[in-house]
mmCIF file of C-alpha atoms in Angstrom:
data_model
loop_
_atom_site.group_PDB
_atom_site.id
_atom_site.type_symbol
_atom_site.label_atom_id
_atom_site.label_comp_id
_atom_site.label_asym_id
_atom_site.label_seq_id
_atom_site.Cartn_x
_atom_site.Cartn_y
_atom_site.Cartn_z
ATOM 1 C CA MET A 1 90.758 113.214 95.287
ATOM 2 C CA PRO A 2 88.578 110.999 93.040
ATOM 3 C CA GLY A 3 89.305 107.288 93.207
ATOM 4 C CA SER A 4 90.939 106.970 89.785
ATOM 5 C CA GLU A 5 93.320 109.866 90.481
ATOM 6 C CA LEU A 6 94.233 108.427 93.871
ATOM 7 C CA TYR A 7 94.815 105.042 92.233
ATOM 8 C CA GLU A 8 97.183 106.565 89.697
ATOM 9 C CA LYS A 9 99.046 108.518 92.376
ATOM 10 C CA PHE A 10 99.468 105.485 94.608
ATOM 11 C CA MET A 11 100.453 103.130 91.775
ATOM 12 C CA ALA A 12 103.056 105.608 90.585
ATOM 13 C CA LEU A 13 104.874 105.144 93.900
ATOM 14 C CA HIS A 14 105.068 101.405 93.177
ATOM 15 C CA THR A 15 106.275 101.650 89.593
ATOM 16 C CA ARG A 16 108.952 104.314 89.986
ATOM 17 C CA ASP A 17 112.607 103.424 90.480
ATOM 18 C CA GLY A 18 113.061 102.229 94.045
ATOM 19 C CA GLY A 19 109.372 101.895 94.815
ATOM 20 C CA LEU A 20 108.371 102.922 98.345
ATOM 21 C CA VAL A 21 108.660 102.138 102.023
ATOM 22 C CA MET A 22 105.136 102.086 103.451
ATOM 23 C CA PRO A 23 105.117 101.856 107.274
ATOM 24 C CA ASN A 24 102.012 100.795 109.164
ATOM 25 C CA ALA A 25 100.400 103.089 111.734
ATOM 26 C CA TRP A 26 98.099 101.982 114.544
ATOM 27 C CA ASP A 27 96.603 105.254 115.816
ATOM 28 C CA GLY A 28 96.402 108.932 115.023
ATOM 29 C CA LEU A 29 99.675 109.962 116.643
ATOM 30 C CA SER A 30 101.705 107.162 115.059
ATOM 31 C CA ALA A 31 100.268 108.136 111.667
ATOM 32 C CA LEU A 32 101.229 111.770 112.222
ATOM 33 C CA MET A 33 104.745 110.765 113.255
ATOM 34 C CA LEU A 34 105.183 108.774 110.049
ATOM 35 C CA ALA A 35 103.838 111.611 107.930
ATOM 36 C CA ASP A 36 106.107 114.099 109.700
ATOM 37 C CA ALA A 37 109.082 111.829 108.958
ATOM 38 C CA GLY A 38 108.380 112.225 105.253
ATOM 39 C CA PHE A 39 106.806 108.922 104.241
ATOM 40 C CA GLU A 40 104.632 109.303 101.162
ATOM 41 C CA ALA A 41 102.061 106.640 102.050
ATOM 42 C CA ILE A 42 101.104 104.652 105.116
ATOM 43 C CA ALA A 43 99.138 101.505 105.826
ATOM 44 C CA THR A 44 96.964 100.046 108.498
ATOM 45 C CA SER A 45 97.978 96.830 110.232
ATOM 46 C CA SER A 46 95.166 94.424 110.986
ATOM 47 C CA ALA A 47 97.282 92.828 113.718
ATOM 48 C CA ALA A 48 98.162 96.106 115.403
ATOM 49 C CA LEU A 49 94.597 97.383 115.137
ATOM 50 C CA ALA A 50 93.240 94.182 116.650
ATOM 51 C CA ALA A 51 95.754 94.369 119.495
ATOM 52 C CA THR A 52 94.786 97.964 120.314
ATOM 53 C CA LEU A 53 91.214 96.723 120.683
ATOM 54 C CA GLY A 54 92.238 93.742 122.823
ATOM 55 C CA ARG A 55 91.388 91.229 120.122
ATOM 56 C CA SER A 56 93.170 88.637 117.985
ATOM 57 C CA ASP A 57 94.137 89.162 114.350
ATOM 58 C CA GLY A 58 92.876 87.027 111.499
ATOM 59 C CA ARG A 59 89.904 85.576 113.367
ATOM 60 C CA HIS A 60 87.201 87.995 112.182
ATOM 61 C CA GLU A 61 87.209 89.684 115.586
ATOM 62 C CA VAL A 62 87.571 93.187 114.103
ATOM 63 C CA THR A 63 84.709 94.260 111.860
ATOM 64 C CA ARG A 64 84.957 95.836 108.450
ATOM 65 C CA ASP A 65 83.329 99.030 109.719
ATOM 66 C CA GLU A 66 85.797 99.307 112.595
ATOM 67 C CA HIS A 67 88.732 98.932 110.228
ATOM 68 C CA LEU A 68 87.272 101.426 107.758
ATOM 69 C CA GLU A 69 86.764 103.998 110.505
ATOM 70 C CA HIS A 70 90.359 103.459 111.613
ATOM 71 C CA ALA A 71 91.708 103.851 108.074
ATOM 72 C CA ARG A 72 89.653 107.001 107.488
ATOM 73 C CA LEU A 73 91.134 108.500 110.651
ATOM 74 C CA LEU A 74 94.697 107.896 109.469
ATOM 75 C CA GLY A 75 93.965 109.410 106.074
ATOM 76 C CA ARG A 76 92.085 112.390 107.479
ATOM 77 C CA LEU A 77 94.844 113.280 109.923
ATOM 78 C CA THR A 78 97.754 112.929 107.508
ATOM 79 C CA GLY A 79 96.382 113.569 104.032
ATOM 80 C CA LEU A 80 98.499 110.624 102.847
ATOM 81 C CA PRO A 81 97.410 107.672 100.696
ATOM 82 C CA VAL A 82 96.363 104.871 103.043
ATOM 83 C CA ASN A 83 96.569 101.178 102.212
ATOM 84 C CA GLY A 84 94.126 99.017 104.173
ATOM 85 C CA ASP A 85 95.381 95.670 105.478
ATOM 86 C CA PHE A 86 91.904 94.159 105.271
ATOM 87 C CA GLU A 87 92.515 90.509 106.180
ATOM 88 C CA ASP A 88 90.457 88.220 103.885
ATOM 89 C CA GLY A 89 88.208 90.986 102.605
ATOM 90 C CA TYR A 90 85.798 90.700 105.539
ATOM 91 C CA GLY A 91 83.301 88.105 104.429
ATOM 92 C CA ASP A 92 82.785 84.545 103.260
ATOM 93 C CA THR A 93 81.292 85.289 99.844
ATOM 94 C CA LEU A 94 82.580 86.959 96.707
ATOM 95 C CA GLU A 95 79.871 89.567 97.171
ATOM 96 C CA ASP A 96 81.225 90.315 100.648
ATOM 97 C CA VAL A 97 84.700 90.931 99.239
ATOM 98 C CA ALA A 98 83.302 93.215 96.542
ATOM 99 C CA ALA A 99 81.289 95.142 99.130
ATOM 100 C CA THR A 100 84.418 95.632 101.247
ATOM 101 C CA VAL A 101 86.345 97.006 98.277
ATOM 102 C CA GLU A 102 83.499 99.357 97.390
ATOM 103 C CA ALA A 103 83.336 100.576 100.986
ATOM 104 C CA ALA A 104 87.099 101.151 100.963
ATOM 105 C CA VAL A 105 86.808 103.229 97.796
ATOM 106 C CA GLU A 106 83.982 105.267 99.306
ATOM 107 C CA SER A 107 86.107 105.786 102.430
ATOM 108 C CA GLY A 108 88.916 107.301 100.369
ATOM 109 C CA LEU A 109 91.480 104.532 100.750
ATOM 110 C CA ALA A 110 94.259 104.367 98.175
ATOM 111 C CA GLY A 111 94.818 100.617 98.444
ATOM 112 C CA ILE A 112 93.405 97.449 99.918
ATOM 113 C CA GLY A 113 94.947 94.070 100.644
ATOM 114 C CA VAL A 114 92.976 90.834 100.402
ATOM 115 C CA GLU A 115 94.500 87.635 101.813
ATOM 116 C CA ASP A 116 93.805 83.992 101.047
ATOM 117 C CA THR A 117 93.249 83.335 104.761
ATOM 118 C CA SER A 118 89.988 81.934 106.083
ATOM 119 C CA GLY A 119 89.876 82.836 109.766
ATOM 120 C CA ASN A 120 89.534 79.100 110.475
ATOM 121 C CA PRO A 121 92.545 77.827 112.475
ATOM 122 C CA ASP A 122 91.885 74.267 111.306
ATOM 123 C CA GLN A 123 92.161 75.291 107.643
ATOM 124 C CA PRO A 124 93.758 78.734 107.631
ATOM 125 C CA ILE A 125 94.406 79.007 103.865
ATOM 126 C CA ARG A 126 91.552 78.942 101.381
ATOM 127 C CA ASP A 127 91.617 76.545 98.450
ATOM 128 C CA PHE A 128 93.366 77.824 95.337
ATOM 129 C CA ASP A 129 90.285 78.421 93.178
ATOM 130 C CA GLU A 130 88.399 80.178 95.960
ATOM 131 C CA ALA A 131 91.379 82.385 96.726
ATOM 132 C CA VAL A 132 91.771 83.403 93.086
ATOM 133 C CA ASN A 133 88.059 84.086 92.686
ATOM 134 C CA ARG A 134 88.102 86.353 95.718
ATOM 135 C CA ILE A 135 90.928 88.425 94.251
ATOM 136 C CA ARG A 136 89.052 88.569 90.947
ATOM 137 C CA SER A 137 85.987 89.845 92.786
ATOM 138 C CA ALA A 138 88.074 92.513 94.512
ATOM 139 C CA VAL A 139 89.598 93.653 91.218
ATOM 140 C CA ASP A 140 86.222 93.751 89.480
ATOM 141 C CA ALA A 141 84.819 95.885 92.287
ATOM 142 C CA ALA A 142 87.850 98.173 92.317
ATOM 143 C CA LYS A 143 87.360 99.285 88.696
ATOM 144 C CA GLY A 144 90.728 101.044 88.684
ATOM 145 C CA ARG A 145 89.784 103.230 91.656
ATOM 146 C CA ILE A 146 91.860 101.550 94.374
ATOM 147 C CA VAL A 147 95.102 99.543 94.312
ATOM 148 C CA VAL A 148 94.381 95.873 95.026
ATOM 149 C CA THR A 149 97.074 93.769 96.693
ATOM 150 C CA GLY A 150 96.652 90.008 96.357
ATOM 151 C CA ARG A 151 98.275 88.245 99.280
ATOM 152 C CA THR A 152 98.967 84.632 100.162
ATOM 153 C CA ASP A 153 99.822 83.746 103.744
ATOM 154 C CA ASN A 154 101.281 80.303 103.045
ATOM 155 C CA PHE A 155 104.583 81.017 104.757
ATOM 156 C CA ILE A 156 103.134 82.443 107.971
ATOM 157 C CA GLN A 157 100.466 79.749 108.220
ATOM 158 C CA GLY A 158 102.854 76.792 108.302
ATOM 159 C CA ARG A 159 102.744 76.008 104.568
ATOM 160 C CA PRO A 160 106.322 76.559 103.316
ATOM 161 C CA ASP A 161 105.443 75.718 99.714
ATOM 162 C CA LEU A 162 107.233 78.118 97.373
ATOM 163 C CA ASP A 163 105.735 76.562 94.232
ATOM 164 C CA ASP A 164 102.182 76.960 95.505
ATOM 165 C CA THR A 165 102.948 80.488 96.681
ATOM 166 C CA ILE A 166 104.205 81.463 93.226
ATOM 167 C CA ARG A 167 101.240 79.708 91.632
ATOM 168 C CA ARG A 168 98.825 81.716 93.771
ATOM 169 C CA LEU A 169 100.571 85.040 93.243
ATOM 170 C CA THR A 170 100.791 84.463 89.495
ATOM 171 C CA ALA A 171 97.075 83.693 89.377
ATOM 172 C CA PHE A 172 96.293 86.801 91.419
ATOM 173 C CA ALA A 173 98.230 88.868 88.881
ATOM 174 C CA GLU A 174 96.416 87.194 86.004
ATOM 175 C CA VAL A 175 93.033 88.241 87.390
ATOM 176 C CA GLY A 176 94.223 91.829 87.806
ATOM 177 C CA ALA A 177 95.839 92.311 91.221
ATOM 178 C CA ASP A 178 97.995 95.442 91.116
ATOM 179 C CA VAL A 179 100.490 94.344 93.810
ATOM 180 C CA LEU A 180 101.466 90.910 95.123
ATOM 181 C CA TYR A 181 102.489 89.910 98.614
ATOM 182 C CA ALA A 182 103.642 86.764 100.412
ATOM 183 C CA PRO A 183 104.857 87.645 103.915
ATOM 184 C CA PHE A 184 108.167 86.150 105.064
ATOM 185 C CA PRO A 185 109.520 83.990 102.256
ATOM 186 C CA PRO A 186 112.217 81.739 103.726
ATOM 187 C CA ASP A 187 115.244 83.447 102.212
ATOM 188 C CA LEU A 188 116.490 85.864 99.563
ATOM 189 C CA ASP A 189 116.542 83.185 96.849
ATOM 190 C CA ALA A 190 112.841 82.508 97.432
ATOM 191 C CA LEU A 191 112.094 86.229 97.359
ATOM 192 C CA VAL A 192 113.950 86.677 94.065
ATOM 193 C CA ALA A 193 112.103 83.672 92.632
ATOM 194 C CA ILE A 194 108.784 85.306 93.528
ATOM 195 C CA VAL A 195 109.753 88.687 92.103
ATOM 196 C CA THR A 196 110.986 87.070 88.877
ATOM 197 C CA ALA A 197 107.946 84.838 88.447
ATOM 198 C CA VAL A 198 105.370 87.618 88.750
ATOM 199 C CA ALA A 199 107.239 90.430 86.990
ATOM 200 C CA PRO A 200 106.357 93.125 86.117
ATOM 201 C CA THR A 201 103.685 93.187 88.835
ATOM 202 C CA PRO A 202 105.104 94.984 91.920
ATOM 203 C CA VAL A 203 105.880 92.843 94.958
ATOM 204 C CA ASN A 204 105.466 93.910 98.584
ATOM 205 C CA VAL A 205 107.748 92.491 101.264
ATOM 206 C CA LEU A 206 107.076 92.506 104.988
ATOM 207 C CA VAL A 207 110.419 93.750 106.331
ATOM 208 C CA SER A 208 112.561 90.939 104.836
ATOM 209 C CA PRO A 209 112.802 87.207 104.226
ATOM 210 C CA SER A 210 112.556 85.058 107.335
ATOM 211 C CA ASP A 211 116.227 84.211 107.648
ATOM 212 C CA LYS A 212 117.799 87.679 107.623
ATOM 213 C CA VAL A 213 116.745 91.316 107.922
ATOM 214 C CA LEU A 214 118.035 93.075 104.821
ATOM 215 C CA THR A 215 118.457 96.776 104.158
ATOM 216 C CA VAL A 216 116.074 98.773 102.015
ATOM 217 C CA ALA A 217 118.795 98.986 99.363
ATOM 218 C CA GLU A 218 119.255 95.204 99.338
ATOM 219 C CA LEU A 219 115.523 94.604 98.976
ATOM 220 C CA ARG A 220 115.333 97.096 96.131
ATOM 221 C CA LYS A 221 118.243 95.365 94.414
ATOM 222 C CA ALA A 222 116.240 92.125 94.643
ATOM 223 C CA GLY A 223 113.416 93.817 92.763
ATOM 224 C CA VAL A 224 111.057 94.573 95.646
ATOM 225 C CA LYS A 225 108.835 97.566 94.946
ATOM 226 C CA ARG A 226 107.083 98.041 98.297
ATOM 227 C CA ILE A 227 108.322 97.433 101.831
ATOM 228 C CA SER A 228 105.809 97.356 104.668
ATOM 229 C CA LEU A 229 106.314 96.711 108.360
ATOM 230 C CA GLY A 230 103.016 95.186 109.456
ATOM 231 C CA PRO A 231 102.682 95.350 113.266
ATOM 232 C CA LEU A 232 106.423 95.611 113.915
ATOM 233 C CA LEU A 233 106.579 99.343 114.678
ATOM 234 C CA TYR A 234 103.694 98.756 117.082
ATOM 235 C CA THR A 235 105.525 95.890 118.767
ATOM 236 C CA GLN A 236 108.626 98.081 119.046
ATOM 237 C CA ALA A 237 106.547 100.683 120.883
ATOM 238 C CA MET A 238 104.963 98.030 123.093
ATOM 239 C CA GLY A 239 108.422 96.669 123.873
ATOM 240 C CA ALA A 240 109.436 100.089 125.177
ATOM 241 C CA LEU A 241 106.259 100.197 127.254
ATOM 242 C CA GLU A 242 106.996 96.768 128.693
ATOM 243 C CA GLN A 243 110.476 97.870 129.754
ATOM 244 C CA ALA A 244 109.024 100.979 131.407
ATOM 245 C CA THR A 245 106.440 98.816 133.168
ATOM 246 C CA LYS A 246 109.150 96.521 134.545
ATOM 247 C CA ALA A 247 111.022 99.537 135.848
ATOM 248 C CA LEU A 248 107.849 100.808 137.489
ATOM 249 C CA VAL A 249 107.200 97.465 139.183
ATOM 250 C CA ALA A 250 110.756 97.591 140.515
ATOM 251 C CA GLY A 251 110.117 101.045 141.944
ATOM 252 C CA ASP A 252 112.373 102.851 139.444
ATOM 253 C CA LEU A 253 110.196 105.848 138.601
ATOM 254 C CA ALA A 254 112.974 107.649 136.739
ATOM 255 C CA SER A 255 113.540 104.827 134.232
ATOM 256 C CA ALA A 256 109.805 104.291 133.855
ATOM 257 C CA THR A 257 109.000 107.905 133.018
ATOM 258 C CA THR A 258 111.973 109.497 131.279
ATOM 259 C CA GLY A 259 113.195 109.278 127.701
ATOM 260 C CA GLY A 260 109.764 109.271 126.105
ATOM 261 C CA MET A 261 108.232 111.785 123.736
ATOM 262 C CA SER A 262 107.389 115.116 125.304
ATOM 263 C CA PHE A 263 103.881 116.525 125.244
ATOM 264 C CA ASP A 264 105.263 119.580 123.461
ATOM 265 C CA ARG A 265 106.278 117.258 120.626
ATOM 266 C CA ILE A 266 102.908 115.488 120.716
ATOM 267 C CA ASN A 267 101.072 118.804 120.517
ATOM 268 C CA GLU A 268 103.349 119.920 117.688
ATOM 269 C CA LEU A 269 102.382 116.819 115.711
ATOM 270 C CA LEU A 270 98.695 117.161 116.503
ATOM 271 C CA ALA A 271 98.782 120.743 115.259
ATOM 272 C CA ARG A 272 99.842 119.476 111.834
ATOM 273 C CA THR A 273 96.716 117.420 111.169
ATOM 274 C CA THR A 274 94.879 117.997 107.919
ATOM 275 C CA ASN A 275 91.520 118.363 109.708
#
C-alpha cells in the first residue's frame, strides 16, 4: 500500500469514534497473537525490543536499522499497520531525524513516534526549541505518508511539569504532528487538561494516568483516541517466565512446564502469516 494510502488508513483509526487500542508486540509470535485477537494496528516497543536484545532502552543501544528490521517483520507477518516507537528519531541532528522518517516510510511503517529524549542521563529531555524543531523535521520528511507522533517524556524522566508538557505538545501539534503523547500523566485531571489543550489533535495514552489504571471506556470518555501498552505485555510475559523459573529452581517441573501455550496453537498462528 503506498504511503499516502497507509497514512489515511491509519489516521482514520485515530479520528473515528472511540479511536483504537494499539498493543505493542516484541517478536513475530506476539504480533501474530495480537493480529489473531482482532487488533487493527500494532506497535513496536523500543523498551521491549531493547530487552530482547539484552540492551537498555533510551540510550541509543539499539540502532535504527535493527528497529526497522524488527518493525518490517511485524508488518510482514501480520499485514497490519505498524507504528514504530523510534525513541528520539535515532540521531543528534535534524537531518538524522528526517532520514529515520524516510527510512520508516520506505520500510512500510504506518506511523512513527519521535520523543524529546536525548539519551543523556544527565540531561534526558532536550530543550524546548530543539525538541520542536526535531518534530518539525519529522513532519517535513513525512510529507503525509506516515503518521507522526510527537512525544514528550517529561513525566517519566522526573519532570512533573504539566504546563511545560502541554506547551511542548501544543508546539508539536503546531508544527504538524498528527498524534500527541505524554506517557503517564499524574492523574485523570492532568490527562483531560492535555486532551483539551491540544484538541482536536488525537492523544495517545500509555495504559492510564500514573495514579490509577482506568478502563478503555473511561479513557475514551476522557477524550483519548489511542491507547498503547508500551512494554507492559512483554513484562507480563516475562513475569510468567519468572514464576516458571522459580518453580523449576524449586524442583517443581509440573508448575514450570504446564499451563503455557501449546505448540499446536503456535503452529496455528504461524500458519496465518501474510508471507
